[in-house]
mmCIF file with all atom_site columns, C-alpha atoms in Angstrom:
data_model
loop_
_atom_site.group_PDB
_atom_site.id
_atom_site.type_symbol
_atom_site.label_atom_id
_atom_site.label_alt_id
_atom_site.label_comp_id
_atom_site.label_asym_id
_atom_site.label_entity_id
_atom_site.label_seq_id
_atom_site.pdbx_PDB_ins_code
_atom_site.Cartn_x
_atom_site.Cartn_y
_atom_site.Cartn_z
_atom_site.occupancy
_atom_site.B_iso_or_equiv
_atom_site.pdbx_formal_charge
_atom_site.auth_seq_id
_atom_site.auth_comp_id
_atom_site.auth_asym_id
_atom_site.auth_atom_id
_atom_site.pdbx_PDB_model_num
ATOM 1   C CA . MET S 1 1   ? -23.923 -17.741 -8.249  1.00 0.00 ? 6   MET S CA 1
ATOM 2   C CA . SER S 1 2   ? -21.170 -15.952 -6.380  1.00 0.00 ? 7   SER S CA 1
ATOM 3   C CA . ALA S 1 3   ? -18.884 -13.295 -7.943  1.00 0.00 ? 8   ALA S CA 1
ATOM 4   C CA . PRO S 1 4   ? -15.944 -15.824 -7.787  1.00 0.00 ? 9   PRO S CA 1
ATOM 5   C CA . GLY S 1 5   ? -18.103 -18.476 -9.128  1.00 0.00 ? 10  GLY S CA 1
ATOM 6   C CA . ILE S 1 6   ? -19.151 -16.232 -12.187 1.00 0.00 ? 11  ILE S CA 1
ATOM 7   C CA . LEU S 1 7   ? -15.531 -15.615 -12.847 1.00 0.00 ? 12  LEU S CA 1
ATOM 8   C CA . ILE S 1 8   ? -14.530 -19.331 -12.801 1.00 0.00 ? 13  ILE S CA 1
ATOM 9   C CA . ALA S 1 9   ? -17.497 -19.975 -15.063 1.00 0.00 ? 14  ALA S CA 1
ATOM 10  C CA . ARG S 1 10  ? -16.546 -17.384 -17.635 1.00 0.00 ? 15  ARG S CA 1
ATOM 11  C CA . ILE S 1 11  ? -12.748 -18.909 -17.483 1.00 0.00 ? 16  ILE S CA 1
ATOM 12  C CA . GLU S 1 12  ? -14.165 -22.324 -18.134 1.00 0.00 ? 17  GLU S CA 1
ATOM 13  C CA . ALA S 1 13  ? -16.177 -20.864 -21.209 1.00 0.00 ? 18  ALA S CA 1
ATOM 14  C CA . VAL S 1 14  ? -13.227 -19.342 -22.545 1.00 0.00 ? 19  VAL S CA 1
ATOM 15  C CA . LEU S 1 15  ? -11.211 -22.602 -22.054 1.00 0.00 ? 20  LEU S CA 1
ATOM 16  C CA . ALA S 1 16  ? -13.928 -24.626 -23.641 1.00 0.00 ? 21  ALA S CA 1
ATOM 17  C CA . GLU S 1 17  ? -13.986 -22.251 -26.774 1.00 0.00 ? 22  GLU S CA 1
ATOM 18  C CA . HIS S 1 18  ? -10.141 -22.799 -26.869 1.00 0.00 ? 23  HIS S CA 1
ATOM 19  C CA . ARG S 1 19  ? -10.470 -26.633 -26.881 1.00 0.00 ? 24  ARG S CA 1
ATOM 20  C CA . GLU S 1 20  ? -13.146 -26.595 -29.587 1.00 0.00 ? 25  GLU S CA 1
ATOM 21  C CA . LEU S 1 21  ? -10.886 -24.197 -31.727 1.00 0.00 ? 26  LEU S CA 1
ATOM 22  C CA . TRP S 1 22  ? -7.759  -26.405 -31.269 1.00 0.00 ? 27  TRP S CA 1
ATOM 23  C CA . SER S 1 23  ? -9.540  -29.698 -31.926 1.00 0.00 ? 28  SER S CA 1
ATOM 24  C CA . ALA S 1 24  ? -11.160 -28.159 -35.239 1.00 0.00 ? 29  ALA S CA 1
ATOM 25  C CA . ARG S 1 25  ? -7.778  -27.104 -36.156 1.00 0.00 ? 30  ARG S CA 1
ATOM 26  C CA . ARG S 1 26  ? -6.288  -30.617 -35.752 1.00 0.00 ? 31  ARG S CA 1
ATOM 27  C CA . GLU S 1 27  ? -9.051  -32.135 -37.598 1.00 0.00 ? 32  GLU S CA 1
ATOM 28  C CA . MET S 1 28  ? -8.394  -29.818 -40.505 1.00 0.00 ? 33  MET S CA 1
ATOM 29  C CA . ARG S 1 29  ? -4.622  -30.756 -40.203 1.00 0.00 ? 34  ARG S CA 1
ATOM 30  C CA . ARG S 1 30  ? -5.620  -34.439 -40.166 1.00 0.00 ? 35  ARG S CA 1
ATOM 31  C CA . ARG S 1 31  ? -7.868  -34.137 -43.357 1.00 0.00 ? 36  ARG S CA 1
ATOM 32  C CA . LYS S 1 32  ? -5.259  -31.999 -45.022 1.00 0.00 ? 37  LYS S CA 1
ATOM 33  C CA . ILE S 1 33  ? -7.833  -29.035 -45.556 1.00 0.00 ? 38  ILE S CA 1
ATOM 34  C CA . SER S 1 34  ? -6.185  -25.719 -45.665 1.00 0.00 ? 39  SER S CA 1
ATOM 35  C CA . ASP S 1 35  ? -7.925  -22.676 -44.505 1.00 0.00 ? 40  ASP S CA 1
ATOM 36  C CA . GLY S 1 36  ? -6.085  -19.189 -44.365 1.00 0.00 ? 41  GLY S CA 1
ATOM 37  C CA . ALA S 1 37  ? -7.398  -18.733 -40.814 1.00 0.00 ? 42  ALA S CA 1
ATOM 38  C CA . PHE S 1 38  ? -5.475  -21.574 -39.347 1.00 0.00 ? 43  PHE S CA 1
ATOM 39  C CA . ARG S 1 39  ? -2.194  -20.304 -40.845 1.00 0.00 ? 44  ARG S CA 1
ATOM 40  C CA . GLY S 1 40  ? 0.971   -19.513 -38.871 1.00 0.00 ? 45  GLY S CA 1
ATOM 41  C CA . ARG S 1 41  ? 1.298   -19.371 -35.075 1.00 0.00 ? 46  ARG S CA 1
ATOM 42  C CA . PRO S 1 42  ? -2.074  -18.621 -33.309 1.00 0.00 ? 47  PRO S CA 1
ATOM 43  C CA . SER S 1 43  ? -2.082  -15.185 -31.503 1.00 0.00 ? 48  SER S CA 1
ATOM 44  C CA . ASN S 1 44  ? -2.499  -15.001 -27.707 1.00 0.00 ? 49  ASN S CA 1
ATOM 45  C CA . THR S 1 45  ? -6.090  -15.271 -26.500 1.00 0.00 ? 50  THR S CA 1
ATOM 46  C CA . PRO S 1 46  ? -7.492  -15.198 -22.992 1.00 0.00 ? 51  PRO S CA 1
ATOM 47  C CA . ALA S 1 47  ? -7.584  -19.039 -23.215 1.00 0.00 ? 52  ALA S CA 1
ATOM 48  C CA . SER S 1 48  ? -3.865  -19.214 -23.715 1.00 0.00 ? 53  SER S CA 1
ATOM 49  C CA . PHE S 1 49  ? -3.496  -16.835 -20.684 1.00 0.00 ? 54  PHE S CA 1
ATOM 50  C CA . TRP S 1 50  ? -5.628  -18.894 -18.505 1.00 0.00 ? 55  TRP S CA 1
ATOM 51  C CA . LEU S 1 51  ? -3.901  -22.294 -19.535 1.00 0.00 ? 56  LEU S CA 1
ATOM 52  C CA . LYS S 1 52  ? -0.943  -20.985 -17.850 1.00 0.00 ? 57  LYS S CA 1
ATOM 53  C CA . VAL S 1 53  ? -2.762  -20.250 -14.673 1.00 0.00 ? 58  VAL S CA 1
ATOM 54  C CA . ALA S 1 54  ? -3.204  -22.965 -11.910 1.00 0.00 ? 59  ALA S CA 1
ATOM 55  C CA . ILE S 1 55  ? -6.990  -22.147 -11.293 1.00 0.00 ? 60  ILE S CA 1
ATOM 56  C CA . ALA S 1 56  ? -7.929  -23.586 -7.757  1.00 0.00 ? 61  ALA S CA 1
ATOM 57  C CA . GLY S 1 57  ? -10.842 -22.874 -5.584  1.00 0.00 ? 62  GLY S CA 1
ATOM 58  C CA . PRO S 1 58  ? -12.496 -19.369 -5.474  1.00 0.00 ? 63  PRO S CA 1
ATOM 59  C CA . ASP S 1 59  ? -10.588 -18.201 -2.452  1.00 0.00 ? 64  ASP S CA 1
ATOM 60  C CA . ASP S 1 60  ? -7.241  -19.860 -3.076  1.00 0.00 ? 65  ASP S CA 1
ATOM 61  C CA . CYS S 1 61  ? -4.228  -18.402 -4.788  1.00 0.00 ? 66  CYS S CA 1
ATOM 62  C CA . TRP S 1 62  ? -3.956  -19.178 -8.510  1.00 0.00 ? 67  TRP S CA 1
ATOM 63  C CA . PRO S 1 63  ? -0.397  -19.268 -9.588  1.00 0.00 ? 68  PRO S CA 1
ATOM 64  C CA . TRP S 1 64  ? 1.257   -18.442 -12.790 1.00 0.00 ? 69  TRP S CA 1
ATOM 65  C CA . ARG S 1 65  ? 2.902   -21.190 -14.522 1.00 0.00 ? 70  ARG S CA 1
ATOM 66  C CA . GLY S 1 66  ? 4.341   -19.135 -17.436 1.00 0.00 ? 71  GLY S CA 1
ATOM 67  C CA . HIS S 1 67  ? 7.297   -17.091 -18.168 1.00 0.00 ? 72  HIS S CA 1
ATOM 68  C CA . THR S 1 68  ? 8.443   -14.877 -15.090 1.00 0.00 ? 73  THR S CA 1
ATOM 69  C CA . ARG S 1 69  ? 10.414  -11.741 -14.771 1.00 0.00 ? 74  ARG S CA 1
ATOM 70  C CA . GLY S 1 70  ? 11.739  -11.445 -11.260 1.00 0.00 ? 75  GLY S CA 1
ATOM 71  C CA . ASP S 1 71  ? 9.058   -12.849 -9.121  1.00 0.00 ? 76  ASP S CA 1
ATOM 72  C CA . TYR S 1 72  ? 6.181   -11.746 -11.315 1.00 0.00 ? 77  TYR S CA 1
ATOM 73  C CA . GLY S 1 73  ? 4.471   -13.616 -14.067 1.00 0.00 ? 78  GLY S CA 1
ATOM 74  C CA . ARG S 1 74  ? 4.767   -12.183 -17.494 1.00 0.00 ? 79  ARG S CA 1
ATOM 75  C CA . TYR S 1 75  ? 2.407   -12.436 -20.574 1.00 0.00 ? 80  TYR S CA 1
ATOM 76  C CA . SER S 1 76  ? 2.777   -11.434 -23.989 1.00 0.00 ? 81  SER S CA 1
ATOM 77  C CA . GLU S 1 77  ? -0.377  -10.413 -26.148 1.00 0.00 ? 82  GLU S CA 1
ATOM 78  C CA . LYS S 1 78  ? 0.322   -8.974  -29.627 1.00 0.00 ? 83  LYS S CA 1
ATOM 79  C CA . SER S 1 79  ? 3.983   -8.275  -29.072 1.00 0.00 ? 84  SER S CA 1
ATOM 80  C CA . LYS S 1 80  ? 3.088   -6.443  -25.791 1.00 0.00 ? 85  LYS S CA 1
ATOM 81  C CA . HIS S 1 81  ? 4.456   -7.754  -22.601 1.00 0.00 ? 86  HIS S CA 1
ATOM 82  C CA . ILE S 1 82  ? 2.338   -7.214  -19.424 1.00 0.00 ? 87  ILE S CA 1
ATOM 83  C CA . ASP S 1 83  ? 2.271   -8.637  -15.864 1.00 0.00 ? 88  ASP S CA 1
ATOM 84  C CA . ALA S 1 84  ? 0.221   -11.852 -15.605 1.00 0.00 ? 89  ALA S CA 1
ATOM 85  C CA . HIS S 1 85  ? -1.697  -10.615 -12.646 1.00 0.00 ? 90  HIS S CA 1
ATOM 86  C CA . ARG S 1 86  ? -2.475  -7.277  -14.239 1.00 0.00 ? 91  ARG S CA 1
ATOM 87  C CA . TYR S 1 87  ? -3.681  -9.092  -17.313 1.00 0.00 ? 92  TYR S CA 1
ATOM 88  C CA . ALA S 1 88  ? -5.849  -11.231 -15.114 1.00 0.00 ? 93  ALA S CA 1
ATOM 89  C CA . TRP S 1 89  ? -7.256  -8.093  -13.450 1.00 0.00 ? 94  TRP S CA 1
ATOM 90  C CA . ILE S 1 90  ? -7.883  -6.500  -16.829 1.00 0.00 ? 95  ILE S CA 1
ATOM 91  C CA . TRP S 1 91  ? -9.515  -9.456  -18.260 1.00 0.00 ? 96  TRP S CA 1
ATOM 92  C CA . SER S 1 92  ? -11.921 -10.032 -15.363 1.00 0.00 ? 97  SER S CA 1
ATOM 93  C CA . ASN S 1 93  ? -12.942 -6.289  -14.618 1.00 0.00 ? 98  ASN S CA 1
ATOM 94  C CA . ASN S 1 94  ? -12.993 -5.247  -18.291 1.00 0.00 ? 99  ASN S CA 1
ATOM 95  C CA . TYR S 1 95  ? -11.143 -1.911  -17.552 1.00 0.00 ? 100 TYR S CA 1
ATOM 96  C CA . ASN S 1 96  ? -7.560  -1.170  -18.446 1.00 0.00 ? 101 ASN S CA 1
ATOM 97  C CA . PRO S 1 97  ? -5.893  1.062   -15.514 1.00 0.00 ? 102 PRO S CA 1
ATOM 98  C CA . THR S 1 98  ? -3.823  3.854   -16.239 1.00 0.00 ? 103 THR S CA 1
ATOM 99  C CA . ARG S 1 99  ? -0.062  3.851   -15.552 1.00 0.00 ? 104 ARG S CA 1
ATOM 100 C CA . GLN S 1 100 ? -0.635  5.459   -12.514 1.00 0.00 ? 105 GLN S CA 1
ATOM 101 C CA . GLN S 1 101 ? -2.637  2.671   -11.072 1.00 0.00 ? 106 GLN S CA 1
ATOM 102 C CA . PHE S 1 102 ? -1.251  -0.450  -9.749  1.00 0.00 ? 107 PHE S CA 1
ATOM 103 C CA . VAL S 1 103 ? -2.694  -3.647  -9.817  1.00 0.00 ? 108 VAL S CA 1
ATOM 104 C CA . MET S 1 104 ? -1.886  -5.224  -6.072  1.00 0.00 ? 109 MET S CA 1
ATOM 105 C CA . HIS S 1 105 ? -2.033  -8.306  -4.520  1.00 0.00 ? 110 HIS S CA 1
ATOM 106 C CA . ARG S 1 106 ? -4.031  -8.817  -1.246  1.00 0.00 ? 111 ARG S CA 1
ATOM 107 C CA . CYS S 1 107 ? -2.475  -12.136 -0.806  1.00 0.00 ? 112 CYS S CA 1
ATOM 108 C CA . ASN S 1 108 ? 1.196   -10.919 -1.355  1.00 0.00 ? 113 ASN S CA 1
ATOM 109 C CA . ASN S 1 109 ? 1.816   -14.047 -3.561  1.00 0.00 ? 114 ASN S CA 1
ATOM 110 C CA . LYS S 1 110 ? 3.559   -12.126 -6.373  1.00 0.00 ? 115 LYS S CA 1
ATOM 111 C CA . LYS S 1 111 ? 2.368   -15.096 -8.991  1.00 0.00 ? 116 LYS S CA 1
ATOM 112 C CA . CYS S 1 112 ? -1.237  -15.077 -8.023  1.00 0.00 ? 117 CYS S CA 1
ATOM 113 C CA . CYS S 1 113 ? -3.515  -14.349 -10.887 1.00 0.00 ? 118 CYS S CA 1
ATOM 114 C CA . ASN S 1 114 ? -6.727  -14.845 -9.052  1.00 0.00 ? 119 ASN S CA 1
ATOM 115 C CA . PRO S 1 115 ? -8.846  -11.774 -9.608  1.00 0.00 ? 120 PRO S CA 1
ATOM 116 C CA . SER S 1 116 ? -10.575 -11.769 -6.314  1.00 0.00 ? 121 SER S CA 1
ATOM 117 C CA . HIS S 1 117 ? -6.962  -11.457 -4.677  1.00 0.00 ? 122 HIS S CA 1
ATOM 118 C CA . LEU S 1 118 ? -6.210  -8.181  -6.899  1.00 0.00 ? 123 LEU S CA 1
ATOM 119 C CA . GLU S 1 119 ? -7.207  -4.733  -6.362  1.00 0.00 ? 124 GLU S CA 1
ATOM 120 C CA . LEU S 1 120 ? -6.453  -1.341  -7.906  1.00 0.00 ? 125 LEU S CA 1
ATOM 121 C CA . GLY S 1 121 ? -4.245  1.123   -5.971  1.00 0.00 ? 126 GLY S CA 1
ATOM 122 C CA . ASP S 1 122 ? -1.603  3.933   -6.620  1.00 0.00 ? 127 ASP S CA 1
ATOM 123 C CA . ALA S 1 123 ? 2.322   3.866   -5.954  1.00 0.00 ? 128 ALA S CA 1
ATOM 124 C CA . GLN S 1 124 ? 1.641   5.492   -2.499  1.00 0.00 ? 129 GLN S CA 1
ATOM 125 C CA . ILE S 1 125 ? -0.701  2.767   -1.405  1.00 0.00 ? 130 ILE S CA 1
ATOM 126 C CA . ASN S 1 126 ? 1.504   -0.025  -2.889  1.00 0.00 ? 131 ASN S CA 1
ATOM 127 C CA . THR S 1 127 ? 4.558   1.287   -1.203  1.00 0.00 ? 132 THR S CA 1
ATOM 128 C CA . ALA S 1 128 ? 2.612   1.545   2.193   1.00 0.00 ? 133 ALA S CA 1
ATOM 129 C CA . ASP S 1 129 ? 1.245   -2.019  1.875   1.00 0.00 ? 134 ASP S CA 1
ATOM 130 C CA . ALA S 1 130 ? 4.732   -3.432  1.044   1.00 0.00 ? 135 ALA S CA 1
ATOM 131 C CA . TYR S 1 131 ? 6.074   -1.747  4.346   1.00 0.00 ? 136 TYR S CA 1
ATOM 132 C CA . LYS S 1 132 ? 3.269   -2.975  6.477   1.00 0.00 ? 137 LYS S CA 1
ATOM 133 C CA . ASP S 1 133 ? 3.668   -6.489  4.903   1.00 0.00 ? 138 ASP S CA 1
ATOM 134 C CA . GLY S 1 134 ? 7.326   -6.602  5.482   1.00 0.00 ? 139 GLY S CA 1
ATOM 135 C CA . LEU S 1 135 ? 8.124   -6.909  1.681   1.00 0.00 ? 140 LEU S CA 1
ATOM 136 C CA . ALA S 1 136 ? 9.822   -3.643  1.480   1.00 0.00 ? 141 ALA S CA 1
ATOM 137 C CA . LYS S 1 137 ? 13.312  -2.914  3.570   1.00 0.00 ? 142 LYS S CA 1
ATOM 138 C CA . SER S 1 138 ? 14.471  0.171   5.056   1.00 0.00 ? 143 SER S CA 1
ATOM 139 C CA . GLY S 1 139 ? 17.596  1.363   6.751   1.00 0.00 ? 144 GLY S CA 1
ATOM 140 C CA . GLU S 1 140 ? 20.646  -1.338  6.582   1.00 0.00 ? 145 GLU S CA 1
ATOM 141 C CA . GLU S 1 141 ? 18.369  -3.733  5.350   1.00 0.00 ? 146 GLU S CA 1
ATOM 142 C CA . HIS S 1 142 ? 17.651  -2.004  1.990   1.00 0.00 ? 147 HIS S CA 1
ATOM 143 C CA . HIS S 1 143 ? 19.696  -3.101  -0.866  1.00 0.00 ? 148 HIS S CA 1
ATOM 144 C CA . ARG S 1 144 ? 21.123  0.181   -1.665  1.00 0.00 ? 149 ARG S CA 1
ATOM 145 C CA . ALA S 1 145 ? 22.123  1.430   1.986   1.00 0.00 ? 150 ALA S CA 1
ATOM 146 C CA . ARG S 1 146 ? 25.516  2.828   2.161   1.00 0.00 ? 151 ARG S CA 1
ATOM 147 C CA . LEU S 1 147 ? 25.380  3.574   5.716   1.00 0.00 ? 152 LEU S CA 1
ATOM 148 C CA . THR S 1 148 ? 24.907  1.899   9.153   1.00 0.00 ? 153 THR S CA 1
ATOM 149 C CA . ALA S 1 149 ? 22.484  3.015   11.748  1.00 0.00 ? 154 ALA S CA 1
ATOM 150 C CA . GLY S 1 150 ? 25.320  3.812   13.910  1.00 0.00 ? 155 GLY S CA 1
ATOM 151 C CA . GLN S 1 151 ? 26.790  6.169   10.971  1.00 0.00 ? 156 GLN S CA 1
ATOM 152 C CA . VAL S 1 152 ? 23.457  7.998   10.591  1.00 0.00 ? 157 VAL S CA 1
ATOM 153 C CA . LEU S 1 153 ? 23.152  8.662   14.226  1.00 0.00 ? 158 LEU S CA 1
ATOM 154 C CA . ALA S 1 154 ? 26.736  9.941   14.164  1.00 0.00 ? 159 ALA S CA 1
ATOM 155 C CA . ILE S 1 155 ? 25.941  12.172  11.295  1.00 0.00 ? 160 ILE S CA 1
ATOM 156 C CA . ARG S 1 156 ? 22.975  13.543  12.759  1.00 0.00 ? 161 ARG S CA 1
ATOM 157 C CA . GLY S 1 157 ? 24.898  14.313  15.799  1.00 0.00 ? 162 GLY S CA 1
ATOM 158 C CA . ASP S 1 158 ? 27.830  15.890  13.989  1.00 0.00 ? 163 ASP S CA 1
ATOM 159 C CA . ARG S 1 159 ? 27.811  19.732  14.080  1.00 0.00 ? 164 ARG S CA 1
ATOM 160 C CA . ARG S 1 160 ? 30.523  20.386  11.349  1.00 0.00 ? 165 ARG S CA 1
ATOM 161 C CA . ARG S 1 161 ? 29.846  21.716  7.906   1.00 0.00 ? 166 ARG S CA 1
ATOM 162 C CA . GLN S 1 162 ? 27.709  19.172  5.920   1.00 0.00 ? 167 GLN S CA 1
ATOM 163 C CA . VAL S 1 163 ? 30.424  18.783  3.152   1.00 0.00 ? 168 VAL S CA 1
ATOM 164 C CA . ASP S 1 164 ? 33.222  17.815  5.652   1.00 0.00 ? 169 ASP S CA 1
ATOM 165 C CA . VAL S 1 165 ? 31.024  15.183  7.341   1.00 0.00 ? 170 VAL S CA 1
ATOM 166 C CA . ALA S 1 166 ? 30.143  13.852  3.695   1.00 0.00 ? 171 ALA S CA 1
ATOM 167 C CA . ALA S 1 167 ? 33.779  13.589  3.008   1.00 0.00 ? 172 ALA S CA 1
ATOM 168 C CA . ASP S 1 168 ? 34.480  11.707  6.192   1.00 0.00 ? 173 ASP S CA 1
ATOM 169 C CA . HIS S 1 169 ? 31.626  9.073   5.555   1.00 0.00 ? 174 HIS S CA 1
ATOM 170 C CA . GLY S 1 170 ? 32.385  8.860   1.639   1.00 0.00 ? 175 GLY S CA 1
ATOM 171 C CA . ILE S 1 171 ? 29.023  10.070  0.540   1.00 0.00 ? 176 ILE S CA 1
ATOM 172 C CA . GLY S 1 172 ? 27.616  13.327  -0.911  1.00 0.00 ? 177 GLY S CA 1
ATOM 173 C CA . GLN S 1 173 ? 26.530  16.506  0.953   1.00 0.00 ? 178 GLN S CA 1
ATOM 174 C CA . PRO S 1 174 ? 22.777  16.224  -0.329  1.00 0.00 ? 179 PRO S CA 1
ATOM 175 C CA . LEU S 1 175 ? 22.713  12.668  1.459   1.00 0.00 ? 180 LEU S CA 1
ATOM 176 C CA . VAL S 1 176 ? 23.991  14.205  4.626   1.00 0.00 ? 181 VAL S CA 1
ATOM 177 C CA . SER S 1 177 ? 21.459  17.009  4.474   1.00 0.00 ? 182 SER S CA 1
ATOM 178 C CA . ALA S 1 178 ? 18.515  14.560  3.660   1.00 0.00 ? 183 ALA S CA 1
ATOM 179 C CA . ILE S 1 179 ? 19.943  12.502  6.943   1.00 0.00 ? 184 ILE S CA 1
ATOM 180 C CA . LYS S 1 180 ? 19.593  15.589  9.194   1.00 0.00 ? 185 LYS S CA 1
ATOM 181 C CA . THR S 1 181 ? 16.460  17.124  8.043   1.00 0.00 ? 186 THR S CA 1
ATOM 182 C CA . GLY S 1 182 ? 14.710  13.810  8.539   1.00 0.00 ? 187 GLY S CA 1
ATOM 183 C CA . LYS S 1 183 ? 13.882  12.991  4.817   1.00 0.00 ? 188 LYS S CA 1
ATOM 184 C CA . ILE S 1 184 ? 15.560  9.471   4.779   1.00 0.00 ? 189 ILE S CA 1
ATOM 185 C CA . TRP S 1 185 ? 16.240  7.054   7.984   1.00 0.00 ? 190 TRP S CA 1
ATOM 186 C CA . LYS S 1 186 ? 13.162  8.287   9.385   1.00 0.00 ? 191 LYS S CA 1
ATOM 187 C CA . HIS S 1 187 ? 12.630  5.139   11.377  1.00 0.00 ? 192 HIS S CA 1
ATOM 188 C CA . LEU S 1 188 ? 15.759  5.946   13.699  1.00 0.00 ? 193 LEU S CA 1
ATOM 189 C CA . GLU S 1 189 ? 15.381  8.330   16.633  1.00 0.00 ? 194 GLU S CA 1
ATOM 190 C CA . GLY S 1 190 ? 17.980  10.564  17.651  1.00 0.00 ? 195 GLY S CA 1
#
């Protein structure tokens, strides 16, 4: 059996166990049998996670159908919130990555929880992927851009003191310095 097939079999086993637990719980309620194990709200389990994922074929995206924050699925376990795709990766690989490690989507679908579409990386790789795939914006398209490309080129060509250039454009001198040294707006020639 292929790796995705084994993973789907594991998920189906977890869901079957979940269904058995809930049918036993319903039966006990029907018979009015009290057992301390069934009191209160059940804690989140891998089954409760996978019930919120639309599992399709092994090569298809498995979108998260639960709570979201921004464009990413969110899952809560024992009062801890975690990105749904990260939980899917942790569960399927039995390894909890460090904070410096990112669980990245190969498919660029932010709600996808298919572990075969996920891989580990770091901040630098994640950012490079975002730019390569057109998900990250730079220059005027960036949501925090305060200058246009024309203004940046004018700043680069301006030979006055940086504080004077900054005052004319309504920005700080460190920003002018970063533009002139090429630390930011690298994609512009000139």
